[in-house]
N, CA and C of each residue as an Amber inpcrd file, in Angstrom:
protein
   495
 -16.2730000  -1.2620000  11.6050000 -15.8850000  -0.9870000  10.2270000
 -14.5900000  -1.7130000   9.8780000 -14.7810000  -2.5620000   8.9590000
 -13.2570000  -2.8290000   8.2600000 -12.9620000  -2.3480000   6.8550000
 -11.4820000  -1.7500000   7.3240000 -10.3770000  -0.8530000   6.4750000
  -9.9250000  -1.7490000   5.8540000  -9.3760000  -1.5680000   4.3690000
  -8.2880000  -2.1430000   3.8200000  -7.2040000  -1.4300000   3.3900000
  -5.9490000  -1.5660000   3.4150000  -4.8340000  -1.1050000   2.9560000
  -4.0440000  -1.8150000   2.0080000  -3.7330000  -1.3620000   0.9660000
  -2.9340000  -2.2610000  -0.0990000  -1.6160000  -1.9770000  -0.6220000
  -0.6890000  -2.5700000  -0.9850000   0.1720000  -1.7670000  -1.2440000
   1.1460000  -2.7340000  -2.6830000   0.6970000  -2.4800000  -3.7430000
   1.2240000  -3.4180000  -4.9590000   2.6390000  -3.2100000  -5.6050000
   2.9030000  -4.3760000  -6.1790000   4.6020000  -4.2210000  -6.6250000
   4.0900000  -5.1990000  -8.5410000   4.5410000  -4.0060000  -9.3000000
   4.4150000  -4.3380000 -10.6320000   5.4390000  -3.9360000 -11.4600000
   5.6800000  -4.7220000 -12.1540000   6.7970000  -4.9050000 -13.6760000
   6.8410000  -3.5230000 -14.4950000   7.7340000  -3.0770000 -15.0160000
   7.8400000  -2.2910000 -15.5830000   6.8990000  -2.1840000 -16.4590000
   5.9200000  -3.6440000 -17.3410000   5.0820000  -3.3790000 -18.3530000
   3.8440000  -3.0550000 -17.7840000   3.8440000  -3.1810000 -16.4350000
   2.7410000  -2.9180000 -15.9650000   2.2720000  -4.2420000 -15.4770000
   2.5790000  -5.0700000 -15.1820000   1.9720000  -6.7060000 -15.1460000
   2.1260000  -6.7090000 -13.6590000   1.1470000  -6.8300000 -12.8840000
   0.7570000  -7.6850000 -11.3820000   1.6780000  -8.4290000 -10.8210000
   2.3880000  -8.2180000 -10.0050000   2.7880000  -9.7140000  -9.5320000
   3.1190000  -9.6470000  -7.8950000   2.5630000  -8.2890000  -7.1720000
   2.5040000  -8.7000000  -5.6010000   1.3170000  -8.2900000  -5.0200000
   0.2300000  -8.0750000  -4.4310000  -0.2680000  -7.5070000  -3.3690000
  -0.3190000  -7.3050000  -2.3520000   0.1090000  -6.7740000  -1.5140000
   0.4070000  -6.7400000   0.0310000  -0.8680000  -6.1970000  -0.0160000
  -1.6550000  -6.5080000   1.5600000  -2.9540000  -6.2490000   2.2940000
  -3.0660000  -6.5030000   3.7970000  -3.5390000  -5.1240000   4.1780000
  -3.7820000  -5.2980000   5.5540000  -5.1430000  -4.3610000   6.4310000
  -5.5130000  -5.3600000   6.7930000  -6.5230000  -5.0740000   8.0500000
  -6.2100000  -4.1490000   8.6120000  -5.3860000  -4.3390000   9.7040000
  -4.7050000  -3.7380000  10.8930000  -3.2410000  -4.3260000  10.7920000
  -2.4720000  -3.2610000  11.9400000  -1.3400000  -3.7740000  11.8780000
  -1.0570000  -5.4580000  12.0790000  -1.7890000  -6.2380000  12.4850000
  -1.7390000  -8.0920000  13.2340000  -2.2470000  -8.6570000  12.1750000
  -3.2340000  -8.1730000  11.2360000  -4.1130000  -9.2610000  10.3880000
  -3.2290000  -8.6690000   8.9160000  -2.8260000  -9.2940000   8.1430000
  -2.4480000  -8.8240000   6.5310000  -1.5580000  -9.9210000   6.2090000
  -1.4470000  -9.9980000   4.7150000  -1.4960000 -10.7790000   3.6820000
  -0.8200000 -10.7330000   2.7400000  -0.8310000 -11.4740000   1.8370000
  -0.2500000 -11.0360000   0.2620000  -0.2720000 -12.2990000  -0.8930000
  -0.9820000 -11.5970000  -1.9180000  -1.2910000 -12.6710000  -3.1340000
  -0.3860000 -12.3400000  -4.0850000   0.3870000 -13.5900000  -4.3120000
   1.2110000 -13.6160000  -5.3440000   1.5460000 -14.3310000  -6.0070000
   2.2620000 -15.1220000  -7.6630000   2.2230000 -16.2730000  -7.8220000
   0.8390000 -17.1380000  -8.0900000   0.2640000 -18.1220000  -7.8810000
  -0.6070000 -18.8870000  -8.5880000  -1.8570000 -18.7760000  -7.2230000
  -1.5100000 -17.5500000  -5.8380000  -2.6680000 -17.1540000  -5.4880000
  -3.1540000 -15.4500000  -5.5050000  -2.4640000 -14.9780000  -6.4630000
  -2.5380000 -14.0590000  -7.2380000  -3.8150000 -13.9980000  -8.1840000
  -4.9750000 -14.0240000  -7.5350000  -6.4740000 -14.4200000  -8.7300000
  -7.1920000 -13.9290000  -8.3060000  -8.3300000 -14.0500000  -9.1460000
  -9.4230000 -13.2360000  -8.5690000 -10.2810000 -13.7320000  -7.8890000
 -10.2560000 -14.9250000  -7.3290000 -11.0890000 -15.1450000  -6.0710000
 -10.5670000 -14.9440000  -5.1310000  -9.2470000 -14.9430000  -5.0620000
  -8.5510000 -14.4700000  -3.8550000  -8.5390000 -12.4700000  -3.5840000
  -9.0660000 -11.8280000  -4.6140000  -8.9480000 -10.8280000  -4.7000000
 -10.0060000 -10.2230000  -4.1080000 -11.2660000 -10.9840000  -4.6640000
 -12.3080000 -10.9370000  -4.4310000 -12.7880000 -11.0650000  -2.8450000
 -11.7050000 -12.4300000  -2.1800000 -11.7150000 -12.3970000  -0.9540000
 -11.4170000 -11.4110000  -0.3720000 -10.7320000 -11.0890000  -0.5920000
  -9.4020000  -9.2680000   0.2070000 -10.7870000  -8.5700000   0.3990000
 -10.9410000  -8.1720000  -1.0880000 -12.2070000  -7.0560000  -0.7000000
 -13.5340000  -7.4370000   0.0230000 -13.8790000  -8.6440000  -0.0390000
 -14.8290000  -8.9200000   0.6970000 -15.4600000  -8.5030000   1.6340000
 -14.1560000  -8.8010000   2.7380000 -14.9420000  -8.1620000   4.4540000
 -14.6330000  -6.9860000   4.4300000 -14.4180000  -5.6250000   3.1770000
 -14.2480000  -4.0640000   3.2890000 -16.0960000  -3.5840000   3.5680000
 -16.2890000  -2.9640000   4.4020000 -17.3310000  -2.0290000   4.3620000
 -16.6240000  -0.5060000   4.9140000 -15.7870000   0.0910000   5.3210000
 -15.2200000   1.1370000   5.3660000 -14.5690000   1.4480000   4.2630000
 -13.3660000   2.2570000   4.2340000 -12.2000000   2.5530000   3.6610000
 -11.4450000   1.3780000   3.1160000 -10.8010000   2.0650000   1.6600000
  -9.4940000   1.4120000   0.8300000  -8.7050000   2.1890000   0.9400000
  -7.2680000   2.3150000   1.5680000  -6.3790000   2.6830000   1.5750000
  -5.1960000   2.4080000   1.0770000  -4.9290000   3.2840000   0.2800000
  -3.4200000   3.0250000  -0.5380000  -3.0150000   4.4760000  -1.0950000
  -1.6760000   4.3450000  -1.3700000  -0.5660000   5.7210000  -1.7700000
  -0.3240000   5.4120000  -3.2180000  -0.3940000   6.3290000  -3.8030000
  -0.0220000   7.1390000  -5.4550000  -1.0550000   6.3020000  -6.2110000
  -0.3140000   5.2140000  -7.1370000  -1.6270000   4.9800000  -8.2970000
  -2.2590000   3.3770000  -8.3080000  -1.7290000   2.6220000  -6.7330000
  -2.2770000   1.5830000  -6.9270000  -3.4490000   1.2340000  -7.0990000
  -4.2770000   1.6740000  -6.8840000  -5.9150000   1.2250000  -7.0430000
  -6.2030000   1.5680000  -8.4530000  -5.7400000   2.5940000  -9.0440000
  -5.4710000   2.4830000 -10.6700000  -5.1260000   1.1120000 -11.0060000
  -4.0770000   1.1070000 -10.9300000  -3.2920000  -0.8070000 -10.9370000
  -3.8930000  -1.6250000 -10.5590000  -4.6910000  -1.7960000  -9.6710000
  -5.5940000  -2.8210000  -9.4380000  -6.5080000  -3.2430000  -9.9610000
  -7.0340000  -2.0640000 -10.4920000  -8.5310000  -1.9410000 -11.3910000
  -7.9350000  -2.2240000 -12.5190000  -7.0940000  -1.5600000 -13.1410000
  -6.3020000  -1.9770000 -14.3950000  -6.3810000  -3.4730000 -14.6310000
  -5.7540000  -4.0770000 -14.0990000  -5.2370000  -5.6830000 -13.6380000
  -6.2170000  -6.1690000 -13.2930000  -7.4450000  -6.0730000 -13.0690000
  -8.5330000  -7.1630000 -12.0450000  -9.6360000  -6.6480000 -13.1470000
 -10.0650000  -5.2800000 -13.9770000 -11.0130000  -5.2230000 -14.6120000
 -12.2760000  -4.7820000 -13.6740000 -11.7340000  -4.9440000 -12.4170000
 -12.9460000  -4.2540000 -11.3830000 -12.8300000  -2.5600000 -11.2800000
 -14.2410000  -2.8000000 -10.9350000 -14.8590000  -0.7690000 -10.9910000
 -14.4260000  -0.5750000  -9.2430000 -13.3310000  -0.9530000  -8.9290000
 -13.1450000  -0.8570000  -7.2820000 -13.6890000   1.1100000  -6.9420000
 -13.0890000   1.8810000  -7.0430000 -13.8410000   3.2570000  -7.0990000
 -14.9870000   3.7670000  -6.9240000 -15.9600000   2.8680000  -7.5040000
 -17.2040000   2.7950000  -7.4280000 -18.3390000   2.1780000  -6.4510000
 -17.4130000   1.0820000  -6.3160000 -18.0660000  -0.2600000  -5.3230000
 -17.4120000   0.6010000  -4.0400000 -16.8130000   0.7310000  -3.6470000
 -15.3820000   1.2740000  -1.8310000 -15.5290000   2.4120000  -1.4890000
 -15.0300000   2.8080000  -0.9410000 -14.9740000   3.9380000  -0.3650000
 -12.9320000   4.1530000  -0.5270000 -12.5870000   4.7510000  -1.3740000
 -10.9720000   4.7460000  -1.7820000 -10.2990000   6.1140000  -1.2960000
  -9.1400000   5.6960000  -0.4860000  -8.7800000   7.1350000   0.0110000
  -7.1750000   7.3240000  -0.3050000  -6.7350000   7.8890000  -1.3080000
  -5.1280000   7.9280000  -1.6040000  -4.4640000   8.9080000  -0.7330000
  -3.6660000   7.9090000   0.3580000  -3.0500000   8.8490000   1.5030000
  -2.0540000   9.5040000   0.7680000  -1.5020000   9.3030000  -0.5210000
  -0.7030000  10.6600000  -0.5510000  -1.3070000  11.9590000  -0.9950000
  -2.5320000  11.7100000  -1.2110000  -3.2810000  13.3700000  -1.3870000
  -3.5190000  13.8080000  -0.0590000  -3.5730000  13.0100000   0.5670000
  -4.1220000  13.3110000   2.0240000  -3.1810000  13.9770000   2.8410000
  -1.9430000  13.2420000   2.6600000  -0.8850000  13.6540000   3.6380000
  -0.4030000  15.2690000   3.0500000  -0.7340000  15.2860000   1.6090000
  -0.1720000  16.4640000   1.0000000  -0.9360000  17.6950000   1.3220000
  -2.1490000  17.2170000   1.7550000  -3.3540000  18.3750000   2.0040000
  -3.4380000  18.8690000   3.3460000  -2.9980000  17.5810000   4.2340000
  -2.7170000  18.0960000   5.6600000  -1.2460000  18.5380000   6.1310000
  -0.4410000  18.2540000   5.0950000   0.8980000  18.3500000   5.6140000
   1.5430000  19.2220000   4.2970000   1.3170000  20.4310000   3.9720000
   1.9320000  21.0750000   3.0160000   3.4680000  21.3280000   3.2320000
   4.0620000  21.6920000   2.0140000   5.6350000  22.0960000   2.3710000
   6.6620000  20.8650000   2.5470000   6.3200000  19.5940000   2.3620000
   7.4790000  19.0850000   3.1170000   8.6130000  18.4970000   2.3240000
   9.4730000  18.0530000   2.7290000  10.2780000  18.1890000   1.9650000
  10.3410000  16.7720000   1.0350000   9.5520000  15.9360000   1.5770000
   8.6770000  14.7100000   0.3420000   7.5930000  14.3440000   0.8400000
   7.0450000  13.3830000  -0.1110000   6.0080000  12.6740000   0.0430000
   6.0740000  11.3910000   0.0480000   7.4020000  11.1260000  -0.0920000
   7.6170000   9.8050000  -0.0250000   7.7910000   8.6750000   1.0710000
   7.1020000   7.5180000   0.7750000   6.8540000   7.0340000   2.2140000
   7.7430000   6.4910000   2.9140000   8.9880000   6.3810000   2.4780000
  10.2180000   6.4310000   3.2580000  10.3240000   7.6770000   4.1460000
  10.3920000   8.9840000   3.5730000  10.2710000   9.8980000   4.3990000
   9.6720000   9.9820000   5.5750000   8.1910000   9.6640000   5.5280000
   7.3950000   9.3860000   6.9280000   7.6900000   8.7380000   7.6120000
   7.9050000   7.3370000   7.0090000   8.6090000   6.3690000   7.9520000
   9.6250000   6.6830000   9.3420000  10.7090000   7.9140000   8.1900000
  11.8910000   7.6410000   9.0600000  11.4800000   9.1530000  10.2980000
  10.5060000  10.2320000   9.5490000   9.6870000  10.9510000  10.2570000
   9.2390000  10.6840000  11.1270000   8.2050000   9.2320000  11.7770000
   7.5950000   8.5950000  12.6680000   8.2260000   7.5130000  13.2790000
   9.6880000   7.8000000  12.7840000  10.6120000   6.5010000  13.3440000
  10.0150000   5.3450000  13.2510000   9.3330000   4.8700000  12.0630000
   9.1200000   3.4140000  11.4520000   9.7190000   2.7240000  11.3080000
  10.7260000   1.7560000  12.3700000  12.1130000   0.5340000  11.5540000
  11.4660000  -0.2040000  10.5070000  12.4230000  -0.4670000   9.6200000
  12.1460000  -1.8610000   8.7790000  13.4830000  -2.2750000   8.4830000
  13.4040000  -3.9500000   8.3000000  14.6250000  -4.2430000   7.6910000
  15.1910000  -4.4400000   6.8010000  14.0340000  -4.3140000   5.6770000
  14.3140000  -4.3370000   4.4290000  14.2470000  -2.7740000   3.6970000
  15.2870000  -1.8950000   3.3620000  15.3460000  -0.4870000   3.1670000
  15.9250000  -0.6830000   2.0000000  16.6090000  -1.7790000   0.9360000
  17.5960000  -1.8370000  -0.4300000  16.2840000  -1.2960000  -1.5450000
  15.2160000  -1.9670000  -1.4090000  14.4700000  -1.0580000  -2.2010000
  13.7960000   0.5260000  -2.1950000  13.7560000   1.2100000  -0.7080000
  13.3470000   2.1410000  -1.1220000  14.1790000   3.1030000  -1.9870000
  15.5230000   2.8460000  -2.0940000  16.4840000   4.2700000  -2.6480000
  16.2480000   3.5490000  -4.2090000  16.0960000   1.8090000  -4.5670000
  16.5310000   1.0180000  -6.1130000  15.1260000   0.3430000  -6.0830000
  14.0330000   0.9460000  -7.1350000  13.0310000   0.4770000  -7.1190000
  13.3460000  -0.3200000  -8.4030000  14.3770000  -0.1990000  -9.0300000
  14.4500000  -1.3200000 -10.3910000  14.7680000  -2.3570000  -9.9160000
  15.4490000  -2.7920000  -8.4720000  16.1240000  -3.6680000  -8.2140000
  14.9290000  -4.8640000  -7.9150000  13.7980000  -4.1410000  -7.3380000
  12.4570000  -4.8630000  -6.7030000  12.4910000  -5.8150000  -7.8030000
  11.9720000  -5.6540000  -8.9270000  12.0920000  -6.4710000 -10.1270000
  12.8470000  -7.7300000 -10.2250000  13.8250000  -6.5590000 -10.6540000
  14.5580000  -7.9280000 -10.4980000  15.1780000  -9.0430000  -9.4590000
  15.2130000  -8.9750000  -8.2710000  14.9170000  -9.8290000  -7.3000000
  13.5430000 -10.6230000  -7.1750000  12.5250000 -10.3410000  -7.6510000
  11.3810000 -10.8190000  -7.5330000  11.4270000 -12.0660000  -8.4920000
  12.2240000 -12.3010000  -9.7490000  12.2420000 -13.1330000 -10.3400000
  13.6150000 -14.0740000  -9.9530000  14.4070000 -13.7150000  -8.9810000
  15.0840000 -14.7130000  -8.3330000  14.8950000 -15.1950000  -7.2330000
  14.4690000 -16.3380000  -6.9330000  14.4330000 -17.2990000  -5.9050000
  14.8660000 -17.1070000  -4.8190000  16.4470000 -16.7550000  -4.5450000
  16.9500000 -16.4880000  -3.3760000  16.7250000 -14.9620000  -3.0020000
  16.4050000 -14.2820000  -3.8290000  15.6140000 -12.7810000  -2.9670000
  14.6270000 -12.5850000  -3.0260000  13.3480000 -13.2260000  -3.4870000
  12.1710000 -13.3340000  -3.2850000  11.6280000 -12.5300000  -2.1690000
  12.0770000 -13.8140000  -1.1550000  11.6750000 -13.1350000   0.1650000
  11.6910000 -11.6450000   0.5240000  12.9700000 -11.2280000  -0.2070000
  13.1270000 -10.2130000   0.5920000  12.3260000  -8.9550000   0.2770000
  11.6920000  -8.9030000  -0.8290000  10.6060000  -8.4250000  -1.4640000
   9.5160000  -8.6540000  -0.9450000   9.1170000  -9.9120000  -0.6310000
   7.6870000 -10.1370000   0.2400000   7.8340000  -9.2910000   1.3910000
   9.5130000  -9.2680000   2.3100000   9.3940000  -9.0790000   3.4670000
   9.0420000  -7.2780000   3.1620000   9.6230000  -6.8680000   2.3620000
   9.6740000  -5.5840000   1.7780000   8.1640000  -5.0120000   1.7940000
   7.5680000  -5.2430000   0.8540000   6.1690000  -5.3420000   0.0060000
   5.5270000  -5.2300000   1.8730000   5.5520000  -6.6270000   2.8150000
   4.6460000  -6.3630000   3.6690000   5.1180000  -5.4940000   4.8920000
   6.5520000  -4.9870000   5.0800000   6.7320000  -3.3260000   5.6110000
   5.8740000  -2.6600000   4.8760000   5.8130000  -2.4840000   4.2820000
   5.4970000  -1.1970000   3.1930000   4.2390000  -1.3070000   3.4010000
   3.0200000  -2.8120000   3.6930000   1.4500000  -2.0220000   3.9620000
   1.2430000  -2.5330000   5.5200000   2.1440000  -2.8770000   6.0900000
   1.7830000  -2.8970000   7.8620000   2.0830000  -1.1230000   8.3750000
   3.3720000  -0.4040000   7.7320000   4.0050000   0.7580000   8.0650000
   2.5570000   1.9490000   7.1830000   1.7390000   1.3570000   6.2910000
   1.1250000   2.3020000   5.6390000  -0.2350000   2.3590000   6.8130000
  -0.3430000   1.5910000   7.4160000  -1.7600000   1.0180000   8.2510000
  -1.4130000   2.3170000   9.4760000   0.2020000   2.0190000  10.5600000
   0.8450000   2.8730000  11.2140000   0.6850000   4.3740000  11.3180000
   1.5720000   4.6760000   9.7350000   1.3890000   5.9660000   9.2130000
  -0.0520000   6.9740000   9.3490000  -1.1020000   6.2530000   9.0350000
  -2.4100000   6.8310000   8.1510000  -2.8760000   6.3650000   9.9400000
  -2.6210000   5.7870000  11.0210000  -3.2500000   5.9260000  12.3310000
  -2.7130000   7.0050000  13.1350000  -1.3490000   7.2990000  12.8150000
  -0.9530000   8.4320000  13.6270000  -0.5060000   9.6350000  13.2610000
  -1.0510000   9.6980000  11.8480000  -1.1700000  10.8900000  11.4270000
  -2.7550000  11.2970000  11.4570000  -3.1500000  10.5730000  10.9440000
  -4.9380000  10.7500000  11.5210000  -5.5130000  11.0400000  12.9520000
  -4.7250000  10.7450000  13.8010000  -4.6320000  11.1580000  14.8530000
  -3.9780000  12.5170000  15.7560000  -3.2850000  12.5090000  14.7480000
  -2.6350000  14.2640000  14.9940000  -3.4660000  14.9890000  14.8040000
  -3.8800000  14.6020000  12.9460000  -4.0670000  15.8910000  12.9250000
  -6.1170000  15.7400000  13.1070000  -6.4120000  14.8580000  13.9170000
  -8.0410000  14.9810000  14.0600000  -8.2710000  14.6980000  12.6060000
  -8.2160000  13.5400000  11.7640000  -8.6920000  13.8970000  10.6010000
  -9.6590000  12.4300000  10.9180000 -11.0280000  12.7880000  10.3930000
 -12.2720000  11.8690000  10.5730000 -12.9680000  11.4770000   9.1670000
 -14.0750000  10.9130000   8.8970000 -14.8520000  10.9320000   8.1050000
 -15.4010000  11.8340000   7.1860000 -15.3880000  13.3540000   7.6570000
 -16.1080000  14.2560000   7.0520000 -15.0530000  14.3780000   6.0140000
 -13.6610000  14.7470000   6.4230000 -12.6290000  14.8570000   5.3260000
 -12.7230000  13.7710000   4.3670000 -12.8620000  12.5760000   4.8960000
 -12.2540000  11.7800000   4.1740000 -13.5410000  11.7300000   3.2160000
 -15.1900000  11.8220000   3.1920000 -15.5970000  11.2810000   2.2540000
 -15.8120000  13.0080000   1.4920000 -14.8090000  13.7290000   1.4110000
 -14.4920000  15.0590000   0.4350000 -13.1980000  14.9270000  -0.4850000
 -12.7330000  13.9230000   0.6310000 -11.1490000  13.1660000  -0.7870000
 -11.1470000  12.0070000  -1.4620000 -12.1810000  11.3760000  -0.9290000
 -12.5800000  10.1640000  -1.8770000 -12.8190000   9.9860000  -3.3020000
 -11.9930000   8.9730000  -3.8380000 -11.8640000   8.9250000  -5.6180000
 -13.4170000   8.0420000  -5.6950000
């Protein structure tokens, strides 16, 4: 079975402009800029026959932005309902929290506390990067997360196709 995990970075108006994607933690990606399209999008989803994985409203955003019925076609699983259903009480949901919960390093941490800042670095040249490097913590650590919490807590297939959008 291949999983996908996504994890998008968009403009305040709502306008597209990163995708992070990953296989597994070794294989992942990211379309942005003038390979930001829909054949390249089209590629991503391609080799999915399992699970889409992503947190809060990206696959909204995606579908929004691409005009695809992704929901319909996938099998879509929003780990923050998930984590909220297996993990009540906590004191967030935010995926910094888990991170630092599962002792996840990354080296790029300026955006999780200043998500306005993402923005605007994304349209300067010399911090670009650091947004890409950002953007692809954020869906290698989501791949991590959703393996060893799935693993705690025994969570399989049966759950998952009862939380599926």
């Amino acid at each position: 079975m291949v999983d996908l995990f996504i994890d998008l970075e968009w403009f305040f108006n709502q306008e597209l402009f990163l995708v992070g994607y990953a296989y597994s933690i070794t294989k992942y990606g990211q379309l942005y800029d003038e390979n930001l399209n829909m054949n390249n999008i089209a590629a991503m989803l391609q080799p999915v026959n399992g699970y889409i994985y992503f947190y809060g409203p990206d696959i909204g955003m995606l579908e929004k932005s691409t005009g695809l019925n992704i929901r319909n076609k996938y099998r879509c699983i929003n780990l923050l309902k998930v984590f909220r259903d297996i993990m009540p009480g906590m004191d967030s949901y935010k995926l910094a929290y888990f991170e630092e919960m599962f002792e996840l390093n990354r080296s790029e941490k300026i955006y999780k506390s200043n998500i306005f800042k993402l923005a605007e670095d994304w349209r300067n040249p010399y911090k670009k990067q650091k947004v890409l490097k950002y953007n692809m913590e954020d869906v290698v650590n989501l791949v991590r997360l959703k393996n060893e919490i799935f693993r705690l807590y025994g969570i399989g297939d049966l759950y998952l196709e009862g939380v599926r959008m």
